Amino acid sequence: MVEITDLYKSFGKNKVLNGINLNINKGGIFAVLGPNGSGKTTIIKSILGMVIPDSGSIKVFETSVKKNSEYRHKIDYLPQIANFPSNLKVSELIKMIKDLRGQTNADQDLIKTFKIEPFLNKKLGTLSGGTKQKVNIVLTFMFDSPIIILDEPTTGLDPISLIRLKELIHAERAKGKTILITSHIMSFVEEVADEIVFILEGKIYFKGSISELKNKTQEQDFEHAIANILTENHA
Amino acid sequence: MLKILKYSFFDLMRSSWSYVYFAFYLLLGIVLLFLNNDLSKAVITLMNVIIVLVPLIGTVFGVMYYYNSKEFTELLLAQPLKRSSIFLGQYLGVAISLSMSLILGLGLPFIAYGLFKSSAIWDFSLLLITGVFLTFIFCALAFNIALSNENKIKGFGYAILMWLFLAIIYDGLFLMSLILFEDYPLDKLSLVGTMLNPIDLSRTLILLKLDISALLGYTGAVFKQFFGTSFGLIISFLMLSIWVILPVLRIVFKSRKKDF
């Protein structure tokens, strides 16, 4: 479904991606991990066509993402920092995105699940970070696309919403969707992810299941296994 | 693109700045008409204001809107939309809402004063048309500058500098070159020099239409020969259109290659 070959990208002198090869051809939850600045968000933004790679190719459902915008109908994206136009109301934003992407009724359920009815008529600029993130989640999950990309989905969420989010992610996986997640909360990753893609210095360092990672690093604990990779490579 | 245009337009129409801009022109129109008590004189005074102020406001608004709507843009970029339609939609949203404020703000007092019964209607229309052209030109230039500069302060600085250059410094340089080369025939050169600056071009166009070209002396006669004819008028509007089209093309081109 997503096929990345030899992806290179640098911002000025800073080489962020150094030949990424990644092939995801089945459903499931894939966690993209790596230290800060390792290029996680850059990969995600390249898939979405927001960052233009220096070289290499990205294919989504066999079509190249280059100079193409239609393929994004198949991707739901939750951006890292929920920045919205501040003088729009929540309901207007939802209406606008529907107008741009197509009609759906799933937003009603999501609004109820995340309890944002009281905020529907408030302007986005006045919302708290957590509430903005909930709106963000509603906007992402209201379309039924085969690929879902979540960039730091847990930011600012309260425990109840976090549980709801996990339920939502599991429900989407059950439908056979491909879900890409980046997160720094290791317990969250361990709970939801089927496979780990570990990125280090712009390259894929490890790809496989959590148990494989534990075996490779000979650590019992997932968090320590990740820490192990980092210290081995930076010590 | 039309959807983006719609949202940008309504977004701006709701922001208080559009109303401030509208109210400013409304006030300006009313005050000028009161002070001059004469439509055609008011039109001349208005020209001086429009020629300098419209580009400035177009520039400032263009840059401000681009930087302020960065979040909106990023939201849109992840949607199945073409980049060119996102940026052109936003550009047109700004340019059209500014033009609306200009046309309504100035139009209402003049209509109330009896514009339609007056002979100044053509001069006034020309004034509004060049005003709209200048809005489109300077918004497009401002978008270009903002697209090329991630840093807001830098972008803002360059944009103001660009306005300063075209509105004031260019004239100074132009004048100096005329003095420096006064021994040579300069009518062609000054004609070209005027064409290359949209503000100068608009000013000359209006001045000559207003039939006060005598103020311009000998050059005025040459200019009158050129701009006064329909050929000159067509060329001038063509030049103004090119001033819109080139920066717009660069918006499309530049936005295609940018990372967000």
Coordinates of C-alpha atoms in Angstrom, one line a residue:
Chain A
M1 CA 0.0 0.0 0.0
V2 CA 2.8 2.3 0.9
E3 CA 6.1 1.8 -0.9
I4 CA 9.1 4.0 -0.2
T5 CA 12.3 3.5 -2.2
D6 CA 15.7 5.3 -1.7
L7 CA 14.2 8.4 -0.2
Y8 CA 16.6 11.2 0.4
K9 CA 15.9 14.6 1.9
S10 CA 18.0 17.3 3.4
F11 CA 17.0 20.7 4.7
G12 CA 20.0 22.9 3.9
K13 CA 23.0 21.2 5.2
N14 CA 21.0 19.0 7.5
K15 CA 20.6 15.5 6.0
V16 CA 17.3 14.2 7.4
L17 CA 16.6 11.1 5.3
N18 CA 19.5 9.1 4.0
G19 CA 18.0 6.4 1.8
I20 CA 14.8 5.2 3.4
N21 CA 13.4 2.0 2.0
L22 CA 10.1 1.0 3.5
N23 CA 7.4 -1.3 2.2
I24 CA 4.1 -1.7 3.9
N25 CA 1.8 -4.0 2.1
K26 CA -0.7 -5.2 4.7
G27 CA -3.0 -3.9 7.3
G28 CA -2.0 -3.4 10.9
I29 CA -0.5 -0.8 13.2
F30 CA 3.0 0.3 12.4
A31 CA 4.8 2.5 14.9
V32 CA 7.5 4.7 13.4
L33 CA 10.0 5.4 16.2
G34 CA 13.2 7.2 16.6
P35 CA 14.9 9.9 18.6
N36 CA 14.0 13.6 18.2
G37 CA 15.0 14.9 14.8
S38 CA 15.5 11.4 13.3
G39 CA 13.1 12.2 10.4
K40 CA 9.8 10.6 11.5
T41 CA 7.7 13.6 10.7
T42 CA 9.6 14.2 7.4
I43 CA 8.8 10.6 6.2
I44 CA 5.2 11.1 7.1
K45 CA 5.1 14.5 5.4
S46 CA 6.8 13.0 2.3
I47 CA 4.1 10.4 2.1
L48 CA 1.5 13.2 2.2
G49 CA 3.3 15.2 -0.4
M50 CA 3.9 18.1 2.0
V51 CA 7.6 17.7 1.9
I52 CA 9.2 17.2 -1.6
P53 CA 12.0 14.6 -1.4
D54 CA 15.4 15.3 -3.1
S55 CA 15.3 11.9 -4.6
G56 CA 13.6 8.5 -4.4
S57 CA 10.1 7.5 -4.9
I58 CA 7.0 7.0 -2.9
K59 CA 4.0 5.0 -4.1
V60 CA 0.7 4.8 -2.4
F61 CA -1.6 2.1 -3.8
E62 CA 0.8 1.8 -6.8
T63 CA 0.5 5.4 -7.8
S64 CA 3.4 7.8 -7.4
V65 CA 2.7 10.7 -5.1
K66 CA 4.6 13.1 -7.2
K67 CA 2.5 15.9 -8.7
N68 CA -0.6 14.1 -7.6
S69 CA -3.2 15.0 -5.1
E70 CA -6.0 12.5 -5.6
Y71 CA -4.3 9.7 -3.7
R72 CA -4.7 11.7 -0.5
H73 CA -8.4 10.7 -0.6
K74 CA -7.1 7.4 0.6
I75 CA -5.2 8.8 3.6
D76 CA -6.4 10.3 6.9
Y77 CA -3.8 12.4 8.5
L78 CA -3.5 13.6 12.1
P79 CA -0.9 16.4 12.2
Q80 CA 1.5 16.6 15.1
I81 CA 0.5 20.0 16.4
A82 CA -3.2 20.8 16.0
N83 CA -3.0 24.2 14.5
F84 CA -6.2 25.4 13.1
P85 CA -7.4 28.8 11.8
S86 CA -8.2 30.5 15.0
N87 CA -11.3 32.5 14.0
L88 CA -13.2 29.5 12.8
K89 CA -15.8 27.7 14.9
V90 CA -15.3 24.0 15.5
S91 CA -18.6 23.1 13.7
E92 CA -17.5 25.3 10.8
L93 CA -14.2 23.6 10.5
I94 CA -15.8 20.2 10.4
K95 CA -18.2 21.4 7.8
M96 CA -15.4 22.9 5.7
I97 CA -13.3 19.8 5.8
K98 CA -16.3 17.7 4.8
D99 CA -17.0 20.2 2.0
L100 CA -13.4 19.7 0.7
R101 CA -13.2 15.9 1.1
G102 CA -16.7 14.6 0.7
Q103 CA -19.7 14.0 2.9
T104 CA -19.7 11.7 5.9
N105 CA -21.8 11.1 9.0
A106 CA -19.2 9.5 11.1
D107 CA -18.4 12.8 12.7
Q108 CA -21.6 12.7 14.9
D109 CA -20.5 9.6 16.7
L110 CA -16.9 10.8 17.1
I111 CA -18.2 14.1 18.5
K112 CA -20.2 12.2 21.1
T113 CA -17.3 9.8 21.9
F114 CA -14.9 12.6 22.6
K115 CA -17.5 14.8 24.2
I116 CA -16.9 17.9 22.2
E117 CA -20.5 19.0 21.8
P118 CA -20.1 21.9 24.2
F119 CA -17.3 23.3 22.1
L120 CA -19.0 23.1 18.7
N121 CA -19.9 26.7 18.7
K122 CA -16.6 28.0 20.2
K123 CA -13.8 29.4 18.1
L124 CA -10.8 27.2 17.6
G125 CA -8.5 29.9 19.0
T126 CA -10.1 29.7 22.4
L127 CA -9.8 25.9 22.9
S128 CA -7.3 24.2 25.1
G129 CA -4.6 22.0 23.6
G130 CA -6.3 18.8 24.6
T131 CA -9.6 19.9 23.2
K132 CA -7.9 20.9 19.9
Q133 CA -6.4 17.5 19.7
K134 CA -9.8 15.9 20.2
V135 CA -11.1 18.0 17.3
N136 CA -8.1 16.9 15.4
I137 CA -9.0 13.3 16.0
V138 CA -12.6 13.8 14.9
L139 CA -11.4 15.4 11.7
T140 CA -9.0 12.5 11.0
F141 CA -11.2 9.6 11.8
M142 CA -14.5 10.9 10.3
F143 CA -13.4 9.7 6.8
D144 CA -13.2 6.0 6.1
S145 CA -9.8 5.8 4.3
P146 CA -7.7 2.7 4.0
I147 CA -4.6 4.4 5.4
I148 CA -4.4 6.4 8.6
I149 CA -1.4 8.4 9.6
L150 CA -1.2 9.6 13.2
D151 CA 1.6 11.9 14.2
E152 CA 1.9 12.0 18.0
P153 CA -1.8 11.3 18.6
T154 CA -1.6 11.2 22.4
T155 CA -0.5 14.8 22.9
G156 CA -2.5 16.6 25.5
L157 CA -5.2 13.9 25.8
D158 CA -6.8 13.1 29.2
P159 CA -6.8 9.4 30.3
I160 CA -10.4 8.8 29.2
S161 CA -9.9 10.2 25.8
L162 CA -6.7 8.2 25.5
I163 CA -8.7 5.0 26.2
R164 CA -11.2 6.1 23.6
L165 CA -8.5 6.8 21.1
K166 CA -7.0 3.3 21.6
E167 CA -10.4 1.7 21.1
L168 CA -10.8 3.8 18.0
I169 CA -7.4 2.7 16.6
H170 CA -8.2 -1.0 17.4
A171 CA -11.5 -0.7 15.7
E172 CA -9.9 0.7 12.6
R173 CA -7.3 -2.1 12.6
A174 CA -10.1 -4.6 12.8
K175 CA -11.4 -3.2 9.5
G176 CA -8.1 -4.2 7.9
K177 CA -6.7 -0.7 7.6
T178 CA -3.0 0.3 7.6
I179 CA -2.2 2.7 10.5
L180 CA 1.1 4.5 10.8
I181 CA 1.8 6.0 14.2
T182 CA 4.6 8.1 15.6
S183 CA 4.9 8.5 19.3
H184 CA 7.3 9.0 22.1
I185 CA 5.1 7.3 24.7
M186 CA 6.6 3.8 24.7
S187 CA 3.8 2.2 26.8
F188 CA 1.3 3.4 24.2
V189 CA 3.3 2.1 21.3
E190 CA 3.8 -1.3 23.1
E191 CA 0.1 -1.5 23.7
V192 CA -1.1 -0.8 20.2
A193 CA 1.7 -1.5 17.6
D194 CA 1.9 -4.7 15.6
E195 CA 5.2 -3.7 14.1
I196 CA 8.0 -1.3 14.9
V197 CA 9.9 0.8 12.3
F198 CA 12.9 2.3 14.0
I199 CA 14.6 5.2 12.3
L200 CA 18.1 6.3 13.2
E201 CA 20.0 9.1 11.5
G202 CA 17.7 9.1 8.5
K203 CA 17.9 5.3 7.9
I204 CA 15.7 2.4 8.9
Y205 CA 17.6 0.7 11.7
F206 CA 15.1 -1.9 12.6
K207 CA 11.8 -3.2 11.2
G208 CA 9.8 -6.0 12.9
S209 CA 7.6 -6.9 15.8
I210 CA 8.2 -5.9 19.4
S211 CA 9.3 -9.4 20.4
E212 CA 11.9 -9.5 17.6
L213 CA 13.2 -6.2 18.9
K214 CA 13.5 -7.6 22.4
N215 CA 15.4 -10.6 21.1
K216 CA 17.7 -8.5 19.1
T217 CA 18.6 -6.3 21.9
Q218 CA 18.3 -9.0 24.6
E219 CA 16.2 -6.8 26.8
Q220 CA 13.1 -8.0 28.5
D221 CA 11.4 -4.6 28.6
F222 CA 10.4 -2.7 25.4
E223 CA 11.3 0.7 26.7
H224 CA 14.8 -0.6 27.6
A225 CA 15.1 -2.2 24.3
I226 CA 14.6 1.1 22.6
A227 CA 17.0 2.8 25.0
N228 CA 19.5 0.1 24.2
I229 CA 19.5 0.9 20.5
L230 CA 20.0 4.6 21.3
T231 CA 22.9 4.1 23.7
E232 CA 24.6 1.5 21.5
N233 CA 24.6 3.9 18.7
H234 CA 25.3 7.1 20.4
A235 CA 27.7 6.0 23.2
Chain B
M1 CA -9.8 26.4 -6.1
L2 CA -13.2 28.0 -5.9
K3 CA -13.8 26.3 -2.5
I4 CA -10.5 27.6 -1.1
L5 CA -11.3 31.0 -2.5
K6 CA -14.7 30.9 -0.9
Y7 CA -13.2 30.1 2.6
S8 CA -10.4 32.6 2.4
F9 CA -12.8 35.2 1.2
F10 CA -15.3 34.6 4.0
D11 CA -12.5 34.3 6.5
L12 CA -11.3 37.7 5.6
M13 CA -14.7 39.2 5.3
R14 CA -15.3 38.3 8.9
S15 CA -12.0 39.7 10.2
S16 CA -12.2 43.2 11.5
W17 CA -9.4 44.4 9.2
S18 CA -11.6 44.3 6.2
Y19 CA -14.0 46.5 7.9
V20 CA -11.3 48.9 9.1
Y21 CA -10.1 49.1 5.5
F22 CA -13.6 49.6 4.2
A23 CA -14.4 52.2 6.8
F24 CA -11.2 54.1 6.1
Y25 CA -12.1 54.4 2.4
L26 CA -15.6 55.3 3.3
L27 CA -14.4 58.1 5.5
L28 CA -11.8 59.2 3.0
G29 CA -14.4 59.4 0.3
I30 CA -16.8 61.4 2.4
V31 CA -14.2 63.8 3.7
L32 CA -12.7 64.5 0.3
L33 CA -16.1 65.2 -1.2
F34 CA -16.9 67.6 1.7
L35 CA -13.7 69.4 1.5
N36 CA -13.6 69.7 -2.3
N37 CA -17.2 70.1 -3.0
D38 CA -16.4 69.0 -6.5
L39 CA -16.3 65.5 -7.9
S40 CA -13.5 65.8 -10.3
K41 CA -11.2 67.6 -7.8
A42 CA -12.0 64.9 -5.3
V43 CA -11.0 62.3 -7.9
I44 CA -7.6 64.0 -8.3
T45 CA -6.9 64.1 -4.6
L46 CA -8.1 60.5 -4.3
M47 CA -5.6 59.4 -6.9
N48 CA -2.7 60.6 -4.9
V49 CA -3.9 58.7 -1.9
I50 CA -4.8 55.5 -3.9
I51 CA -1.6 55.3 -5.8
V52 CA 0.5 55.1 -2.6
L53 CA -1.9 53.6 -0.1
V54 CA -3.4 50.7 -2.2
P55 CA -0.1 49.1 -2.9
L56 CA 1.0 49.5 0.7
I57 CA -2.2 47.9 2.1
G58 CA -2.1 45.2 -0.6
T59 CA 1.5 44.4 0.4
V60 CA 0.9 44.4 4.2
F61 CA -2.3 42.4 3.9
G62 CA -0.8 39.9 1.5
V63 CA 2.1 39.1 3.7
M64 CA 0.1 39.1 6.9
Y65 CA -2.6 36.8 5.5
Y66 CA 0.0 34.4 4.2
Y67 CA 1.8 34.1 7.5
N68 CA -1.4 34.1 9.5
S69 CA -3.0 31.3 7.5
K70 CA 0.0 29.0 7.7
E71 CA -2.0 26.6 9.9
F72 CA -4.9 26.7 7.5
T73 CA -2.5 26.0 4.6
E74 CA -1.0 23.0 6.4
L75 CA -4.4 21.6 7.1
L76 CA -5.3 22.0 3.4
L77 CA -2.1 20.5 2.2
A78 CA -2.9 17.2 3.7
Q79 CA -6.2 17.1 1.9
P80 CA -6.7 15.9 -1.6
L81 CA -6.2 19.3 -3.1
K82 CA -3.7 20.7 -5.7
R83 CA -1.1 23.0 -4.3
S84 CA -1.7 25.5 -7.0
S85 CA -5.4 25.7 -6.2
I86 CA -4.6 26.2 -2.5
F87 CA -2.3 29.1 -3.0
L88 CA -4.2 30.7 -5.9
G89 CA -7.4 30.4 -3.9
Q90 CA -5.9 32.1 -0.9
Y91 CA -4.3 34.8 -3.1
L92 CA -7.6 35.5 -4.9
G93 CA -9.4 35.5 -1.6
V94 CA -7.2 38.3 -0.3
A95 CA -7.1 40.3 -3.5
I96 CA -10.8 40.1 -4.1
S97 CA -11.8 41.0 -0.6
L98 CA -9.4 44.0 -0.6
S99 CA -10.7 45.1 -3.9
M100 CA -14.3 44.9 -2.6
S101 CA -13.4 47.1 0.4
L102 CA -11.9 49.6 -2.0
I103 CA -14.7 49.6 -4.5
L104 CA -17.5 49.7 -1.9
G105 CA -15.7 52.1 0.4
L106 CA -15.0 54.7 -2.2
G107 CA -18.0 53.9 -4.4
L108 CA -20.7 54.4 -1.9
P109 CA -19.9 58.1 -1.0
F110 CA -19.3 59.0 -4.6
I111 CA -22.6 57.4 -5.7
A112 CA -24.4 59.2 -2.9
Y113 CA -22.9 62.4 -4.1
G114 CA -24.3 62.0 -7.5
L115 CA -21.5 60.2 -9.4
F116 CA -23.8 58.8 -12.1
K117 CA -25.0 62.2 -13.2
S118 CA -21.5 63.6 -13.3
S119 CA -18.9 63.6 -16.1
A120 CA -16.3 62.4 -13.6
I121 CA -17.7 58.9 -13.8
W122 CA -15.1 57.6 -16.3
D123 CA -12.2 59.1 -14.4
F124 CA -13.6 57.6 -11.3
S125 CA -14.0 54.2 -12.9
L126 CA -10.4 54.4 -14.2
L127 CA -9.3 55.2 -10.7
L128 CA -11.1 52.2 -9.3
I129 CA -9.8 49.9 -12.1
T130 CA -6.2 50.9 -11.5
G131 CA -6.8 50.6 -7.8
V132 CA -8.0 47.0 -8.3
F133 CA -5.0 46.3 -10.5
L134 CA -2.6 47.6 -7.9
T135 CA -4.3 45.5 -5.2
F136 CA -3.9 42.3 -7.3
I137 CA -0.3 43.2 -8.3
F138 CA 0.9 44.0 -4.8
C139 CA -0.9 41.1 -3.1
A140 CA 0.8 38.8 -5.6
L141 CA 4.2 40.3 -5.0
A142 CA 3.6 40.1 -1.2
F143 CA 2.7 36.4 -1.5
N144 CA 5.8 35.8 -3.5
I145 CA 8.0 37.4 -0.8
A146 CA 6.2 35.5 1.9
L147 CA 6.5 32.1 0.1
S148 CA 10.3 32.7 -0.3
N149 CA 10.8 33.7 3.4
E150 CA 10.1 31.3 6.2
N151 CA 11.0 34.0 8.7
K152 CA 8.0 36.3 9.3
I153 CA 10.0 39.4 10.3
K154 CA 12.3 39.1 7.2
G155 CA 9.4 38.5 4.9
F156 CA 7.6 41.6 6.3
G157 CA 10.7 43.6 6.0
Y158 CA 11.4 42.7 2.4
A159 CA 7.7 43.3 1.5
I160 CA 7.8 46.9 3.0
L161 CA 11.1 47.5 1.3
M162 CA 9.6 46.4 -2.0
W163 CA 6.8 48.8 -1.6
L164 CA 9.1 51.6 -0.6
F165 CA 11.2 51.0 -3.6
L166 CA 8.4 51.0 -6.1
A167 CA 6.5 53.8 -4.5
I168 CA 9.3 56.2 -3.7
I169 CA 12.9 55.2 -4.4
Y170 CA 12.2 54.2 -8.0
D171 CA 10.9 57.7 -8.7
G172 CA 14.0 59.2 -7.2
L173 CA 16.4 57.0 -9.2
F174 CA 14.3 57.6 -12.3
L175 CA 14.5 61.4 -11.8
M176 CA 18.2 61.3 -11.2
S177 CA 18.8 59.3 -14.3
L178 CA 16.8 61.9 -16.3
I179 CA 18.9 64.7 -14.9
L180 CA 22.1 62.8 -15.5
F181 CA 21.3 62.1 -19.1
E182 CA 19.5 65.3 -19.9
D183 CA 21.6 65.9 -23.0
Y184 CA 20.1 62.8 -24.6
P185 CA 16.6 62.3 -26.0
L186 CA 14.8 60.7 -23.1
D187 CA 11.2 60.4 -24.1
K188 CA 11.5 56.7 -25.0
L189 CA 13.5 55.9 -21.9
S190 CA 11.1 57.7 -19.6
L191 CA 8.2 55.9 -21.3
V192 CA 9.8 52.5 -20.7
G193 CA 10.8 53.5 -17.2
T194 CA 7.2 54.4 -16.4
M195 CA 6.0 51.1 -17.8
L196 CA 8.3 49.1 -15.6
N197 CA 6.8 50.3 -12.4
P198 CA 3.1 49.6 -11.8
I199 CA 2.7 52.5 -9.5
D200 CA 4.2 55.0 -11.9
L201 CA 2.2 53.5 -14.7
S202 CA -1.0 53.9 -12.8
R203 CA -0.2 57.4 -11.8
T204 CA 0.6 58.5 -15.4
L205 CA -2.4 56.7 -16.7
I206 CA -4.8 58.5 -14.4
L207 CA -3.1 61.9 -14.6
L208 CA -3.3 61.9 -18.4
K209 CA -6.9 60.7 -18.4
L210 CA -7.7 63.6 -16.0
D211 CA -6.4 66.0 -18.5
I212 CA -4.0 67.7 -16.3
S213 CA -1.0 66.6 -18.3
A214 CA 0.0 70.2 -18.8
L215 CA 1.5 69.9 -15.3
L216 CA 4.0 67.4 -16.7
G217 CA 5.6 69.8 -19.2
Y218 CA 7.4 68.5 -22.3
T219 CA 7.5 64.9 -21.2
G220 CA 3.8 65.3 -20.6
A221 CA 3.3 66.0 -24.2
V222 CA 5.1 62.9 -25.3
F223 CA 3.2 60.9 -22.7
K224 CA 0.0 62.4 -23.8
Q225 CA 0.7 61.3 -27.3
F226 CA 1.3 57.8 -26.1
F227 CA -1.1 57.3 -23.2
G228 CA -3.8 59.5 -24.5
T229 CA -4.4 57.2 -27.5
S230 CA -6.3 54.0 -27.2
F231 CA -3.2 52.2 -28.2
G232 CA -1.3 53.6 -25.2
L233 CA -4.3 52.7 -23.0
I234 CA -4.3 49.1 -24.2
I235 CA -0.5 48.8 -23.8
S236 CA -0.8 50.2 -20.3
F237 CA -3.5 47.8 -19.3
L238 CA -1.5 45.0 -20.9
M239 CA 1.5 46.0 -18.8
L240 CA -0.6 46.0 -15.6
S241 CA -1.9 42.6 -16.5
I242 CA 1.6 41.3 -17.0
W243 CA 2.5 42.7 -13.6
V244 CA -0.3 40.5 -12.2
I245 CA 0.4 37.4 -14.3
L246 CA 4.1 37.1 -13.7
P247 CA 4.0 37.1 -9.9
V248 CA 1.0 34.8 -9.9
L249 CA 2.9 32.3 -12.1
R250 CA 5.8 32.5 -9.7
I251 CA 3.3 31.7 -6.8
V252 CA 2.3 28.5 -8.6
F253 CA 5.8 27.6 -9.5
K254 CA 7.3 28.3 -6.1
S255 CA 4.5 26.6 -4.1
R256 CA 5.1 23.4 -6.1
K257 CA 8.6 23.0 -4.8
K258 CA 8.2 24.2 -1.2
D259 CA 8.3 22.0 1.9
F260 CA 5.8 22.4 4.7

